[in-house]
Amino acid sequence: ALVSPVDVANADRVEAAAAQIEADLGEIDIWINNAMASVFSPVKEMTPEEFRRVTEVTYLGCVYGTLAALKRMLPRNRGTIVQIGSALAYRGIPLQAAYCAGKHAIQGFCDSLRCELIHDNSGVRLTMVQLPALNTPQFGWVKSRLPRKAQPVPPIFQPEVAAEAIYFAAHHPRREFYVGAPSVAAIVGNKFAPGLLDRYLAATGYESQQYDGSEDPDRPNNLWQPLSGDHGAHGAFDARATDCSPQLWTSEHRSLIAIGVLTLAASALIAFFRRKMIG
């Protein structure tokens, strides 16, 4: 393994890291853009600098990573780029405006780039994985102005669910993957009833992103620089998080499910016509 600490908001450093990886490990086949930053705060209390930093890390970090990957993959006409998205790429929620905007921007960026790759008949594949709420350490180091401790909006999934989805997407790329029934519900619900979701989230979105215990406004956060130490993959919500997603299983096996449904339908039609002929 090669570890290369990089501020993804710096395009030159991202490019240098990509060059180092290929020099040490060989050609890059899969590139995953996952870096993010956030601020839990009402918009009216945020500063322009905070919006800029979240945008530079979450959105431009993804763009810079994609550019570094394309520089190497396009001449070879192969490779897969995986963008780590969120249900919030389609449905913004209160108290995370900067992060939601960054994920929305990634989704729009991918739509544009995908069209260009198709136009050029490129062998480079692009996919975006829309994740649900995850039990990761970010809620303990995110900058927050909330009165109580920040949490992901329940239901919460373990990070292993996301890891499985990302691995599958990297090796079986398609346009998008939705992970978890809550992600599907949020994306589909916003498509058909956005006004209703506005009111629902206005009523529930504040409470659902906080849990017991007062927040320490002076605790260290990772907005401007990483926190020291290895914080692991799991956050503080192991007791409340689930480690499986039936929806993910159906997404991974949709071809088999489609074959099964068609087989059942064909069997039903055959049985129906046999009864008609006998009758």
JSON list of C-alpha atoms in Angstrom, two decimals, residues 1 16 30-31 56 69 71 80 90 114 150 157 164 179 192 204 249 251 261 264:
[
{"chain": "A", "resi": 1, "resn": "ALA", "atom": "CA", "xyz": [0.00, 0.00, 0.00]},
{"chain": "A", "resi": 16, "resn": "ALA", "atom": "CA", "xyz": [1.50, 15.02, -8.09]},
{"chain": "A", "resi": 30, "resn": "ILE", "atom": "CA", "xyz": [-9.86, 2.62, -10.62]},
{"chain": "A", "resi": 31, "resn": "TRP", "atom": "CA", "xyz": [-10.02, 6.13, -9.16]},
{"chain": "A", "resi": 56, "resn": "GLU", "atom": "CA", "xyz": [-13.16, 23.35, -2.54]},
{"chain": "A", "resi": 69, "resn": "ALA", "atom": "CA", "xyz": [-7.64, 10.23, -13.53]},
{"chain": "A", "resi": 71, "resn": "LYS", "atom": "CA", "xyz": [-5.27, 12.47, -17.89]},
{"chain": "A", "resi": 80, "resn": "THR", "atom": "CA", "xyz": [-13.22, 3.50, -14.01]},
{"chain": "A", "resi": 90, "resn": "TYR", "atom": "CA", "xyz": [-30.57, 15.14, -5.03]},
{"chain": "A", "resi": 114, "resn": "ARG", "atom": "CA", "xyz": [-20.73, 11.28, -18.92]},
{"chain": "A", "resi": 150, "resn": "ALA", "atom": "CA", "xyz": [-24.26, 16.03, 15.41]},
{"chain": "A", "resi": 157, "resn": "PHE", "atom": "CA", "xyz": [-25.79, 2.14, 8.14]},
{"chain": "A", "resi": 164, "resn": "GLU", "atom": "CA", "xyz": [-19.40, -3.18, -0.41]},
{"chain": "A", "resi": 179, "resn": "VAL", "atom": "CA", "xyz": [-27.52, 2.44, -1.59]},
{"chain": "A", "resi": 192, "resn": "PHE", "atom": "CA", "xyz": [-42.40, 13.68, -7.13]},
{"chain": "A", "resi": 204, "resn": "THR", "atom": "CA", "xyz": [-37.91, 17.07, 11.45]},
{"chain": "A", "resi": 249, "resn": "TRP", "atom": "CA", "xyz": [-28.48, -6.72, -2.53]},
{"chain": "A", "resi": 251, "resn": "SER", "atom": "CA", "xyz": [-29.26, -3.54, -6.81]},
{"chain": "A", "resi": 261, "resn": "VAL", "atom": "CA", "xyz": [-39.35, -12.19, -12.70]},
{"chain": "A", "resi": 264, "resn": "LEU", "atom": "CA", "xyz": [-42.18, -16.44, -13.32]}
]
